[in-house]
CSV table of C-alpha atoms in Angstrom, one decimal:
chain,number,residue,atom,x,y,z
A,23,GLU,CA,-4.7,18.8,6.8
A,24,ALA,CA,-3.5,16.7,3.8
A,25,GLN,CA,-5.7,13.6,3.6
A,26,VAL,CA,-7.4,10.9,1.6
A,27,THR,CA,-11.0,10.4,2.7
A,28,GLN,CA,-12.9,7.2,2.0
A,29,ASN,CA,-16.6,6.6,2.6
A,30,PRO,CA,-18.2,4.5,3.9
A,31,ARG,CA,-15.7,3.1,6.4
A,32,TYR,CA,-17.8,0.0,6.9
A,33,LEU,CA,-20.5,-1.6,4.8
A,34,ILE,CA,-22.5,-4.9,4.9
A,35,THR,CA,-24.5,-5.6,1.9
A,36,VAL,CA,-25.9,-8.4,-0.2
A,37,THR,CA,-24.9,-10.1,-3.4
A,38,GLY,CA,-25.8,-8.2,-6.6
A,39,LYS,CA,-26.7,-4.8,-5.0
A,40,LYS,CA,-24.6,-2.1,-6.7
A,41,LEU,CA,-22.4,-0.1,-4.4
A,42,THR,CA,-19.9,2.8,-4.7
A,43,VAL,CA,-17.0,3.6,-2.4
A,44,THR,CA,-16.0,7.2,-2.6
A,45,CYS,CA,-12.4,8.5,-2.4
A,46,SER,CA,-11.4,12.1,-2.3
A,47,GLN,CA,-7.9,13.7,-1.8
A,48,ASN,CA,-7.1,17.3,-1.1
A,49,MET,CA,-3.5,17.4,-2.1
A,50,ASN,CA,-3.9,18.0,-5.9
A,51,HIS,CA,-2.2,14.6,-6.6
A,52,GLU,CA,-2.2,13.3,-10.2
A,53,TYR,CA,-2.0,9.6,-9.3
A,54,MET,CA,-4.7,7.7,-7.4
A,55,SER,CA,-5.1,4.0,-6.8
A,56,TRP,CA,-7.4,1.4,-5.3
A,57,TYR,CA,-6.2,-1.6,-3.4
A,58,ARG,CA,-7.7,-4.5,-1.6
A,59,GLN,CA,-6.1,-6.1,1.4
A,60,ASP,CA,-6.6,-9.7,2.2
A,61,PRO,CA,-4.8,-11.7,4.9
A,62,GLY,CA,-1.5,-13.1,3.8
A,63,LEU,CA,-1.8,-11.5,0.3
A,64,GLY,CA,-0.8,-8.0,1.2
A,65,LEU,CA,-2.3,-5.2,-0.9
A,66,ARG,CA,-3.3,-5.9,-4.5
A,67,GLN,CA,-3.9,-3.1,-6.9
A,68,ILE,CA,-7.3,-3.0,-8.4
A,69,TYR,CA,-7.2,0.1,-10.6
A,70,TYR,CA,-5.1,3.2,-10.8
A,71,SER,CA,-5.4,6.6,-12.5
A,72,MET,CA,-2.6,8.9,-13.7
A,73,ASN,CA,-4.8,11.9,-14.2
A,74,VAL,CA,-8.4,13.0,-15.0
A,75,GLU,CA,-10.0,10.6,-17.5
A,76,VAL,CA,-6.9,8.3,-17.5
A,77,THR,CA,-7.3,5.0,-15.7
A,78,ASP,CA,-5.8,1.5,-16.1
A,79,LYS,CA,-6.2,-1.9,-14.6
A,80,GLY,CA,-4.1,-3.2,-11.8
A,81,ASP,CA,-3.6,-6.9,-10.8
A,82,VAL,CA,-7.2,-7.7,-9.8
A,83,PRO,CA,-9.7,-5.5,-11.8
A,84,GLU,CA,-12.4,-8.1,-12.4
A,85,GLY,CA,-15.7,-7.1,-10.9
A,86,TYR,CA,-14.7,-3.4,-10.3
A,87,LYS,CA,-15.1,-0.2,-12.2
A,88,VAL,CA,-13.6,3.3,-11.5
A,89,SER,CA,-13.9,6.7,-12.9
A,90,ARG,CA,-11.8,9.9,-12.7
A,91,LYS,CA,-13.9,12.8,-13.8
A,92,GLU,CA,-12.3,15.2,-11.4
A,93,LYS,CA,-8.7,15.3,-10.1
A,94,ARG,CA,-9.7,15.0,-6.4
A,95,ASN,CA,-12.2,12.1,-6.7
A,96,PHE,CA,-11.7,8.5,-7.6
A,97,PRO,CA,-14.8,6.3,-6.8
A,98,LEU,CA,-14.7,2.5,-6.8
A,99,ILE,CA,-17.8,0.9,-8.2
A,100,LEU,CA,-19.0,-2.7,-7.7
A,101,GLU,CA,-21.8,-3.1,-10.2
A,102,SER,CA,-22.8,-6.6,-8.9
A,103,PRO,CA,-20.9,-7.4,-5.8
A,104,SER,CA,-20.2,-11.0,-4.9
A,105,PRO,CA,-19.0,-12.6,-1.6
A,106,ASN,CA,-15.4,-13.0,-3.0
A,107,GLN,CA,-15.2,-9.2,-3.0
A,108,THR,CA,-15.5,-9.1,0.8
A,109,SER,CA,-12.3,-7.4,1.8
A,110,LEU,CA,-10.6,-4.3,3.2
A,111,TYR,CA,-10.2,-1.6,0.5
A,112,PHE,CA,-7.8,1.3,0.5
A,113,CYS,CA,-7.6,4.3,-1.7
A,114,ALA,CA,-4.3,6.1,-2.1
A,115,SER,CA,-2.8,9.1,-3.9
A,116,ARG,CA,0.6,10.4,-4.8
A,117,THR,CA,2.2,13.2,-6.8
A,118,GLY,CA,4.4,11.1,-9.0
A,119,ARG,CA,5.4,7.6,-10.0
A,120,ASN,CA,8.2,7.3,-7.4
A,121,GLN,CA,6.7,9.3,-4.7
A,122,PRO,CA,5.2,7.9,-1.4
A,123,GLN,CA,1.5,7.1,-1.4
A,124,HIS,CA,-0.9,8.7,1.0
A,125,PHE,CA,-3.6,6.2,2.1
A,126,GLY,CA,-7.1,6.6,3.3
A,127,ASP,CA,-8.1,4.8,6.5
A,128,GLY,CA,-9.8,2.0,4.6
A,129,THR,CA,-13.3,0.6,3.8
A,130,ARG,CA,-14.3,-2.8,5.2
A,131,LEU,CA,-16.8,-4.4,2.8
A,132,SER,CA,-18.8,-7.5,3.7
A,133,ILE,CA,-20.8,-9.0,0.8
A,134,LEU,CA,-23.3,-11.6,2.0
B,13,ALA,CA,6.0,-9.9,-13.6
B,14,GLN,CA,7.3,-8.2,-10.5
B,15,SER,CA,7.0,-9.7,-7.0
B,16,VAL,CA,7.8,-9.1,-3.4
B,17,ALA,CA,8.4,-11.7,-0.7
B,18,GLN,CA,8.3,-11.1,3.0
B,19,PRO,CA,9.3,-14.5,4.3
B,20,GLU,CA,8.2,-14.0,7.9
B,21,ASP,CA,4.6,-13.6,8.9
B,22,GLN,CA,5.6,-12.4,12.3
B,23,VAL,CA,8.8,-11.1,14.0
B,24,ASN,CA,9.1,-11.0,17.8
B,25,VAL,CA,11.7,-8.9,19.5
B,26,ALA,CA,12.3,-7.5,23.0
B,27,GLU,CA,12.1,-3.8,23.6
B,28,GLY,CA,15.6,-2.3,23.2
B,29,ASN,CA,16.9,-5.0,20.9
B,30,PRO,CA,17.6,-4.4,17.3
B,31,LEU,CA,15.0,-5.5,14.8
B,32,THR,CA,15.1,-6.7,11.2
B,33,VAL,CA,12.1,-7.3,8.9
B,34,LYS,CA,13.1,-9.0,5.7
B,35,CYS,CA,12.1,-8.2,2.1
B,36,THR,CA,13.3,-9.7,-1.2
B,37,TYR,CA,12.0,-8.7,-4.6
B,38,SER,CA,12.0,-9.6,-8.3
B,39,VAL,CA,11.6,-6.9,-11.0
B,40,SER,CA,12.4,-6.2,-14.6
B,41,GLY,CA,14.7,-3.3,-14.7
B,42,ASN,CA,15.8,-1.1,-11.8
B,43,PRO,CA,13.8,-1.4,-8.6
B,44,TYR,CA,12.1,1.4,-6.7
B,45,LEU,CA,11.5,0.1,-3.2
B,46,PHE,CA,9.3,1.3,-0.3
B,47,TRP,CA,8.4,0.4,3.3
B,48,TYR,CA,5.1,1.2,4.8
B,49,VAL,CA,3.6,0.6,8.3
B,50,GLN,CA,0.0,-0.1,9.2
B,51,TYR,CA,-1.5,0.4,12.6
B,52,PRO,CA,-4.8,-1.1,13.6
B,53,ASN,CA,-7.8,0.4,11.8
B,54,ARG,CA,-5.6,2.8,9.8
B,55,GLY,CA,-4.3,3.1,6.3
B,56,LEU,CA,-0.6,2.5,5.5
B,57,GLN,CA,1.9,5.1,6.4
B,58,PHE,CA,5.1,5.7,4.4
B,59,LEU,CA,8.4,4.9,6.2
B,60,LEU,CA,11.1,5.2,3.6
B,61,LYS,CA,12.0,4.6,0.0
B,62,TYR,CA,15.0,3.7,-2.2
B,63,ILE,CA,15.1,5.2,-5.6
B,64,THR,CA,18.8,5.6,-6.3
B,65,GLY,CA,22.0,6.5,-4.5
B,66,ASP,CA,23.2,5.3,-1.1
B,67,ASN,CA,22.3,1.8,-0.3
B,68,LEU,CA,21.4,2.6,3.3
B,69,VAL,CA,18.2,4.6,3.4
B,70,LYS,CA,17.1,6.4,6.6
B,71,GLY,CA,13.4,7.0,7.2
B,72,SER,CA,10.8,7.9,9.8
B,73,TYR,CA,10.7,6.9,13.5
B,74,GLY,CA,14.4,5.8,13.5
B,75,PHE,CA,13.9,3.1,10.8
B,76,GLU,CA,16.4,2.4,8.1
B,77,ALA,CA,16.7,-0.1,5.2
B,78,GLU,CA,19.6,-1.5,3.3
B,79,PHE,CA,19.3,-2.0,-0.5
B,80,ASN,CA,21.3,-5.0,-1.7
B,81,LYS,CA,21.2,-5.4,-5.4
B,82,SER,CA,23.1,-8.7,-5.6
B,83,GLN,CA,20.8,-10.3,-3.1
B,84,THR,CA,17.7,-8.4,-4.4
B,85,SER,CA,16.8,-7.5,-0.8
B,86,PHE,CA,15.6,-4.4,1.0
B,87,HIS,CA,15.5,-5.4,4.7
B,88,LEU,CA,14.0,-2.9,7.2
B,89,LYS,CA,16.0,-2.3,10.4
B,90,LYS,CA,16.0,-0.4,13.6
B,91,PRO,CA,18.8,-0.4,16.2
B,92,SER,CA,16.5,-0.3,19.3
B,93,ALA,CA,12.9,-1.5,19.1
B,94,LEU,CA,10.1,0.2,21.0
B,95,VAL,CA,6.8,-1.3,22.0
B,96,SER,CA,5.1,1.3,20.0
B,97,ASP,CA,6.8,-0.1,16.8
B,98,SER,CA,4.4,-3.1,17.0
B,99,ALA,CA,2.5,-3.0,13.8
B,100,LEU,CA,2.1,-4.6,10.4
B,101,TYR,CA,4.9,-3.7,7.9
B,102,PHE,CA,4.7,-3.9,4.1
B,103,CYS,CA,7.5,-3.8,1.6
B,104,ALA,CA,6.6,-2.7,-2.0
B,105,VAL,CA,8.4,-2.5,-5.3
B,106,ARG,CA,8.0,-0.9,-8.7
B,107,GLY,CA,10.3,-1.9,-11.5
B,108,ASP,CA,11.1,0.9,-14.0
B,109,ASN,CA,9.8,-1.3,-16.7
B,110,ALA,CA,6.5,-1.9,-14.9
B,111,GLY,CA,4.7,1.3,-15.7
B,112,ASN,CA,2.7,2.5,-12.7
B,113,MET,CA,2.2,-0.9,-11.0
B,114,LEU,CA,3.3,-1.0,-7.4
B,115,THR,CA,3.5,-4.5,-5.9
B,116,PHE,CA,3.2,-5.2,-2.2
B,117,GLY,CA,4.5,-8.1,-0.1
B,118,GLY,CA,2.2,-10.0,2.1
B,119,GLY,CA,3.2,-8.1,5.2
B,120,THR,CA,5.1,-8.9,8.4
B,121,ARG,CA,3.6,-8.4,11.9
B,122,LEU,CA,6.2,-7.0,14.3
B,123,MET,CA,5.6,-7.7,17.9
B,124,VAL,CA,7.8,-5.8,20.4
B,125,LYS,CA,7.5,-7.1,24.0
B,126,PRO,CA,8.4,-5.0,27.0
């Protein structure tokens, strides 16, 4: 089954403790993205990747890092999380710039 | 910078009635437009897209959307709403001068009552 898998689905942690949210897709898609969803703000793009070793900043990249060492994986790294990064995070992938995105089921992060 | 506006936080409609969820956009260059739906505790699911061609686009689950270039709008419609259509709906746009950036609207909650 074609899917985008995120882990963990839920995480409560404390300020400053490094964390990684993993994202994996099994569709051989070139493009992958990370978004955060906040009430009333819709989804805002954090980072995206057009292929292995090619990444670029989205609208809200501050406080986040990503890497794309393999085509299928696109982890999101919070080196020193802060409470304003409490949010619902989505990973997505697609085959081309104008193709529909396939989304994971989301990761709800709470930073205390 | 590109932007998307969904002017209604919530739309209420009775089952069997037609529904419209509004979306307007601002981009540099030609727009590529998308509608997605989100059910509770799930990621977004693709409904339909406009890239070029006919202004009326048909998508999944009986939904359609009309692209209006002069009004910079891309409203989502369905002739007869179902209770199961109740969900959160997002409009998104990418301008062909915007690289790979996809910008989403704030979302509209659709409530269909029996």
